[in-house]
Coordinates of C-alpha atoms in Angstrom, one line a residue:
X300 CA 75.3 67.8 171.7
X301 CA 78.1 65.2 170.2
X302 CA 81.1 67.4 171.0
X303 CA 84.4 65.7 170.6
X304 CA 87.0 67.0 172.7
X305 CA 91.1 66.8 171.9
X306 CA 93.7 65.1 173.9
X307 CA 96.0 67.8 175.3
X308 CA 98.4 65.6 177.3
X309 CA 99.9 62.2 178.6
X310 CA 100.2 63.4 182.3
X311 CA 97.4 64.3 184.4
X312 CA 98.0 66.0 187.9
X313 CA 95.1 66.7 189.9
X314 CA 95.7 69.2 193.2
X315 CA 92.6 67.8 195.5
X316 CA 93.3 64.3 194.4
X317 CA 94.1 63.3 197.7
X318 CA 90.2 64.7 198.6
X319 CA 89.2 62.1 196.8
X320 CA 90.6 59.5 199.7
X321 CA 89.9 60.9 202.8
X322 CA 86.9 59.0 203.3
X323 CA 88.8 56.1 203.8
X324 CA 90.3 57.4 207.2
X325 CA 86.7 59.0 208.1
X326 CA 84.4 56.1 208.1
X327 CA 82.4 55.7 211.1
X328 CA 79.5 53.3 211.9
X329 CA 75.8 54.2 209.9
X330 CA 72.8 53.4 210.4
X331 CA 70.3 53.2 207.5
X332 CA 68.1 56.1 206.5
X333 CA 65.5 56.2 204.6
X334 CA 65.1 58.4 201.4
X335 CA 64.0 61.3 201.1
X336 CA 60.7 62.7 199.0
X337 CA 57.1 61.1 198.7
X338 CA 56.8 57.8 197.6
X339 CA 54.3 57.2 194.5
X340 CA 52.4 54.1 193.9
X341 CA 52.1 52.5 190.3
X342 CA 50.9 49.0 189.7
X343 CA 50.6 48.1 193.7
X344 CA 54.5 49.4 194.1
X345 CA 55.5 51.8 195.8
X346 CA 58.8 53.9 193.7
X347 CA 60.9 56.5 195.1
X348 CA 62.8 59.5 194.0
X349 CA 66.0 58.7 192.3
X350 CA 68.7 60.9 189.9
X351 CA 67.1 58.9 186.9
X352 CA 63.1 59.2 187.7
X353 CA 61.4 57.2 189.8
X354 CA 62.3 54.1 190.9
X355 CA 60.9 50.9 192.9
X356 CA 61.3 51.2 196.6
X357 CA 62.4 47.5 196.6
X358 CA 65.0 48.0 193.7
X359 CA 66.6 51.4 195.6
X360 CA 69.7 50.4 197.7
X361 CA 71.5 52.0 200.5
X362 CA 74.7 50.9 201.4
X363 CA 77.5 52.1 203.9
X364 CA 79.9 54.8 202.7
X365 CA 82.6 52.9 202.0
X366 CA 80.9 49.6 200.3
X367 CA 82.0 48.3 196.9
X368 CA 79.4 46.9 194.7
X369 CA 79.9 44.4 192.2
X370 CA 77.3 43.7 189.7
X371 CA 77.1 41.7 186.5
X372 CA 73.8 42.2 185.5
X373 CA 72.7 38.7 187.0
X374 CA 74.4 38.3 190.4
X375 CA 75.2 41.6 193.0
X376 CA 77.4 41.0 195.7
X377 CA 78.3 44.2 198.1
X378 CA 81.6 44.2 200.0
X379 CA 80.9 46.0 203.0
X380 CA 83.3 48.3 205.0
X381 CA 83.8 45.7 208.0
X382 CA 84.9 43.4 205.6
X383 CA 82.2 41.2 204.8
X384 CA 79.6 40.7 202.0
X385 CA 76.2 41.1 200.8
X386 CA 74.6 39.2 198.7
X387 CA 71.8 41.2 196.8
X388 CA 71.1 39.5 193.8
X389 CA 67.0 38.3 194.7
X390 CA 66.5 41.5 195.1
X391 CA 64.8 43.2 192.3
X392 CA 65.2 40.3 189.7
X393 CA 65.1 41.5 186.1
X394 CA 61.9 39.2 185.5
X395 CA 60.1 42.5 187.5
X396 CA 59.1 44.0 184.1
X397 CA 57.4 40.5 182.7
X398 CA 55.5 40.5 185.9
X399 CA 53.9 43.7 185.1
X400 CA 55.7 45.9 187.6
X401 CA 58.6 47.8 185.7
X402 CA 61.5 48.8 187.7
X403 CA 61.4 52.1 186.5
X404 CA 57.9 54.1 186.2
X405 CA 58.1 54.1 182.4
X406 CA 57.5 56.8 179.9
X407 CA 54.3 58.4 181.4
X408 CA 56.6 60.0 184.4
X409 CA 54.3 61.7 187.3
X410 CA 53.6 65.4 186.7
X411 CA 56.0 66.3 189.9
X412 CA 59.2 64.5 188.5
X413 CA 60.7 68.1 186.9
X414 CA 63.7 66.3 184.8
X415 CA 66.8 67.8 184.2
X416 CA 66.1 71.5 184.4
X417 CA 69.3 73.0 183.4
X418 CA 72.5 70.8 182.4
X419 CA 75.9 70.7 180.3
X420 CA 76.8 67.6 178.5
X421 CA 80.1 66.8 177.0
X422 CA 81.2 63.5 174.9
X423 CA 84.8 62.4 174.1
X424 CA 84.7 59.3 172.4
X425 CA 87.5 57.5 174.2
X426 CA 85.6 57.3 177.3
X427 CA 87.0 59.4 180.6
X428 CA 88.2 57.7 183.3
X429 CA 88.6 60.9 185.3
X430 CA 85.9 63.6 186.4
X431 CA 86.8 65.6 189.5
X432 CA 85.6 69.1 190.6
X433 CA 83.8 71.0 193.5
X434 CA 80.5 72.7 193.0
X435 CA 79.1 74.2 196.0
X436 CA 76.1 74.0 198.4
X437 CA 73.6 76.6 197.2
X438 CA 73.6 79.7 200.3
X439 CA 70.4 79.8 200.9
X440 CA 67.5 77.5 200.8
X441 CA 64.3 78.1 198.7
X442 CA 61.0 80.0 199.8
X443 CA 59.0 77.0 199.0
X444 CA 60.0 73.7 200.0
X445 CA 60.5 71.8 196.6
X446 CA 60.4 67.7 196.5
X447 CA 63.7 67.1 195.9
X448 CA 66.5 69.3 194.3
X449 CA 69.9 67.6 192.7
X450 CA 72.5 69.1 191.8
X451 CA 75.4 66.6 190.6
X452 CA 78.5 65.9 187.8
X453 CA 77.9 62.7 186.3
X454 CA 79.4 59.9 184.1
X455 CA 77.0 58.0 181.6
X456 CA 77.9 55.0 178.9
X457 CA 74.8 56.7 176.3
X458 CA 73.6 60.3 176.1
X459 CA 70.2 59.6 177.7
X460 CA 68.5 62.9 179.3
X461 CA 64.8 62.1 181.4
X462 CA 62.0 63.5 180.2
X463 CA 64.3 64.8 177.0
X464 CA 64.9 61.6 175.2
X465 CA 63.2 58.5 174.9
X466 CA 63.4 55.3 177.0
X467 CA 66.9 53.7 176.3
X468 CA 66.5 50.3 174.5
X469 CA 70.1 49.4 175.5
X470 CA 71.6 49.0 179.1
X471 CA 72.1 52.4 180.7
X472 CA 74.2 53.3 183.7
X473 CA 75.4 56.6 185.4
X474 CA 77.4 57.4 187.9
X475 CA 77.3 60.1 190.4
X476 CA 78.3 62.2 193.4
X477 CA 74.9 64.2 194.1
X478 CA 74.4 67.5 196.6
X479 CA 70.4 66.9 197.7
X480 CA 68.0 69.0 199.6
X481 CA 66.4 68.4 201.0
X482 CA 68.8 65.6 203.3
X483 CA 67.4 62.7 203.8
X484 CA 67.1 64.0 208.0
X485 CA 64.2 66.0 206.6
X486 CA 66.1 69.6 206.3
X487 CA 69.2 71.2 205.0
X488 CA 71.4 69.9 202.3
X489 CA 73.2 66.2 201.8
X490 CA 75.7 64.6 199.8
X491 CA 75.5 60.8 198.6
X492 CA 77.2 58.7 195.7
X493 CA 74.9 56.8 193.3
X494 CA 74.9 54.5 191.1
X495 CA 71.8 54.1 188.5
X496 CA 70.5 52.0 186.2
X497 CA 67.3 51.7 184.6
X498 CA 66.6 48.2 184.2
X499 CA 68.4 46.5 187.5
X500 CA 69.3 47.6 191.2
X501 CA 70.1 51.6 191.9
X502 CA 72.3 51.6 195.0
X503 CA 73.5 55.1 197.0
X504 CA 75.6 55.8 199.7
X505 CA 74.5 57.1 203.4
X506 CA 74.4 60.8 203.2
X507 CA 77.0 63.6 204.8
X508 CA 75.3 66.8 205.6
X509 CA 76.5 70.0 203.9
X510 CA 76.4 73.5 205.2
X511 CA 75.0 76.4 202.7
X512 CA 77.6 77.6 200.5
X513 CA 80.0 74.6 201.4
X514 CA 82.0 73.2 198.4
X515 CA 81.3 69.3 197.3
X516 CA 84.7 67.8 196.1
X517 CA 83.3 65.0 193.6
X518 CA 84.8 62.0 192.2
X519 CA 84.5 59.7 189.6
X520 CA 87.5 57.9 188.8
X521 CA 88.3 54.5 187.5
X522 CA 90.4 51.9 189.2
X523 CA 90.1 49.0 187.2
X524 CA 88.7 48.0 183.7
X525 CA 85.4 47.9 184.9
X526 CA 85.2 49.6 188.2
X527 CA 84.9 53.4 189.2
X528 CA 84.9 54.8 192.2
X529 CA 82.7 57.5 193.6
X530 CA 83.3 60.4 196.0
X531 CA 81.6 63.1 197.6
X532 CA 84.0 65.2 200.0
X533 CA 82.4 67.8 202.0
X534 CA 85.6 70.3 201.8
X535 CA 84.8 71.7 205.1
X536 CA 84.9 69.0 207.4
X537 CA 86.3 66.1 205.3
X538 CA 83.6 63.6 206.2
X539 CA 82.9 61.7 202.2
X540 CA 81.0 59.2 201.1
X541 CA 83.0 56.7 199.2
X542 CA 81.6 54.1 197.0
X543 CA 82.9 52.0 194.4
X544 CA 81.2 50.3 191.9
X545 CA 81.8 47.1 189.0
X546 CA 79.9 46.3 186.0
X547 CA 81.0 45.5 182.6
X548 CA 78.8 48.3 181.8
X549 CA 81.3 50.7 182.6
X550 CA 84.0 49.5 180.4
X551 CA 83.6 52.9 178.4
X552 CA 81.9 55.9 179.8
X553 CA 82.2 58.4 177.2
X554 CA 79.8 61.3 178.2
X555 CA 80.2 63.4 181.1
X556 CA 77.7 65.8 182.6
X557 CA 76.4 69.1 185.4
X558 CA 72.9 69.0 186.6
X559 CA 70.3 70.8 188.5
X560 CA 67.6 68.0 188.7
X561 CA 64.4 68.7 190.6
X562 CA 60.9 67.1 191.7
X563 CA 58.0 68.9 192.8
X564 CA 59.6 72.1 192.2
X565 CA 56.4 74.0 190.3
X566 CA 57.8 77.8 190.2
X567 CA 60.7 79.8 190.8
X568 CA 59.3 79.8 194.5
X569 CA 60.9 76.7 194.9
X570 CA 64.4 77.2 194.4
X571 CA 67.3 79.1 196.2
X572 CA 67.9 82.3 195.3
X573 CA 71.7 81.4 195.3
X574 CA 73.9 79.7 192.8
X575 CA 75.6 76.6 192.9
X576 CA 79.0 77.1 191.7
X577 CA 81.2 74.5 189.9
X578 CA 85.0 74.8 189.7
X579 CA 88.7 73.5 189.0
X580 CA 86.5 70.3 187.1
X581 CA 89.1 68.3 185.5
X582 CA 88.7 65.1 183.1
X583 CA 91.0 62.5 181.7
X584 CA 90.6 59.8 179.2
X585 CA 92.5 56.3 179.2
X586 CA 95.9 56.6 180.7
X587 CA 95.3 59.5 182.5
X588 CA 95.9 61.6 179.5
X589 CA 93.8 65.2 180.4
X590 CA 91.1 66.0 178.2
X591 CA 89.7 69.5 177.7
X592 CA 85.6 69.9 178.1
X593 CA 83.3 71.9 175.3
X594 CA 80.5 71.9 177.2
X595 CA 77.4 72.4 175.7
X596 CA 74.4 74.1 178.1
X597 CA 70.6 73.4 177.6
X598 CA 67.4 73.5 179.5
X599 CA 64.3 71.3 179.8
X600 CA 61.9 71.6 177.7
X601 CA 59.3 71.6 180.4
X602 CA 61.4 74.4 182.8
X603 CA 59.7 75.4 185.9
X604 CA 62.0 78.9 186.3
X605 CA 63.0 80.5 183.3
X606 CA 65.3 82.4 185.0
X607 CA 67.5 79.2 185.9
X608 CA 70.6 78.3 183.6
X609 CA 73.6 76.8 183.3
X610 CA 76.6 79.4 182.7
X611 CA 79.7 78.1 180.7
X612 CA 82.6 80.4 182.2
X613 CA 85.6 78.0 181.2
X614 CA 86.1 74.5 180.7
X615 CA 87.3 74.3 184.2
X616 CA 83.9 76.2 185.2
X617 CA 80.2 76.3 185.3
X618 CA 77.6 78.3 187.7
X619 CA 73.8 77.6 188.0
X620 CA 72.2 80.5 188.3
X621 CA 68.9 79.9 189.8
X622 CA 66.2 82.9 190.7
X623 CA 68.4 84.8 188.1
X624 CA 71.6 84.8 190.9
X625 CA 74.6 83.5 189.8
X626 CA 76.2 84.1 192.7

């Protein structure tokens, strides 16, 4: 899956880039929400549904779209929108997996986490610094109400798949603007930006709500050596939930990815029969120089629906075709 891709340019124009900022003219007051998805208990703790498996209730953060998190490893300090600052860092101290309660339930994931059931993956060695594109809100909803469905693009520093690979012995992170349903209101679909790790705090954004076949404008780009930020634009009403994120981690994030992640979803019962659609993606390496994707499509191992895939149309282009629509 180790694709190198070719540097094609030393300019980089993007025509929704100024999506990608919106939020910062949108943002309204929020109150906290809890996440969606059944909780599951493992060594007295509860853990809850996250992009990356399941995750400690205590070590899953929501912060106001809008928030910037900084976070060395040791010490996490969110800058909140109204200016002033959180200091997180006794929460979920890294000592949690010599105390016998691991951050993340490890290896022996519950039978209902589903993985990544159908994804691309792409690696360009220089790291990206750019991943924009729309993919859209699924039109209709599934016959069976699954768990949790995610559909996402997503920036890692290693090629680390759940379920596929084994447990990462080095520090993992990924970044992420994420479509969700169902929203964390208890119907319909959401968007949220996340930011994962496996051995430390996860933090996401407060949701938007989507309308069915609504386009998601995400963004992942980097504003300093060490910082991203993270963007889900809901193209029909502009409301986004911007979130921006340091750690030395991401220094280099040279793998890029699409997803349809699920939980609880057992058959095909349990997904739309409707695509989700993604379009105009465009990536960039250091410099802003544009970079041009070979994207390489798989499916779990452990697939629920065999008649779910991910379609490589262009570079540009990928639909999930789920129930056998791809449209």
């Amino acid at each position: 899956r180790r694709v190198h891709g070719e540097l094609h340019s030393r300019r980089f124009f993007m025509k929704n880039f100024a999506l990608a900022f919106l939020a910062l003219a949108l943002l309204v007051g929020e109150s906290a929400a809890a996440f969606a998805g059944p909780r599951r208990t493992h060594k007295g703790h509860s853990y809850v549904q996250t992009t990356s498996g399941f995750v400690r209730e205590d070590c899953v953060l929501e912060v106001p779209r809008g928030s910037h998190i900084v976070d060395d490893g040791k010490r996490t300090v969110v800058h909140l929108p109204d200016g002033t600052t959180r200091d997180d860092s006794h929460l979920c101290p890294p000592t949690l997996g010599r105390l016998g309660a691991p951050v993340r339930i490890p290896t022996a994931l519950p039978a209902d986490y589903n993985g990544w059931q159908a994804y691309t993956s792409w690696q360009y060695s220089g790291g990206l610094d750019v991943f924009v594109g729309n993919f859209t809100t699924p039109t209709a909803t599934p016959q069976l109400t699954p768990q949790m469905i995610f559909i996402f693009t997503g920036l890692q520093n290693i090629d680390w798949i759940p379920l596929v690979d084994p447990e990462p012995k080095t520090p993992f992170v990924i970044i992420q603007p994420v479509l969700q349903y169902p929203a964390d209101v208890g119907h319909g679909w959401s968007v949220k930006s996340w930011y994962v790790t496996l051995t430390g705090k996860t933090y996401a954004s407060t949701e938007v709500l989507m309308a069915e076949g609504v386009a998601c404008f995400g963004n992942m780009t980097r504003t300093g050596s060490s910082t991203y930020f993270i963007n889900s634009v809901n193209v029909a009403t502009g409301e986004a939930t911007p979130l921006t994120v340091t750690n030395p981690v991401l220094e280099l994030l040279p793998w890029a990815y699409t997803t349809l992640e699920t939980y609880g979803a057992k058959t095909c019962a349990y997904f739309p029969k409707a695509a989700s659609v993604f379009s105009a993606m465009e990536l960039a390496g250091p410099e802003g120089a544009r970079v041009t994707p070979q994207w390489d499509s798989e499916v779990s191992p452990k697939q629920t629906c065999s008649s779910n895939s991910a379609e490589v149309q262009s570079p540009s282009d990928v639909v999930y075709v789920m129930n056998g629509v791809s449209k």
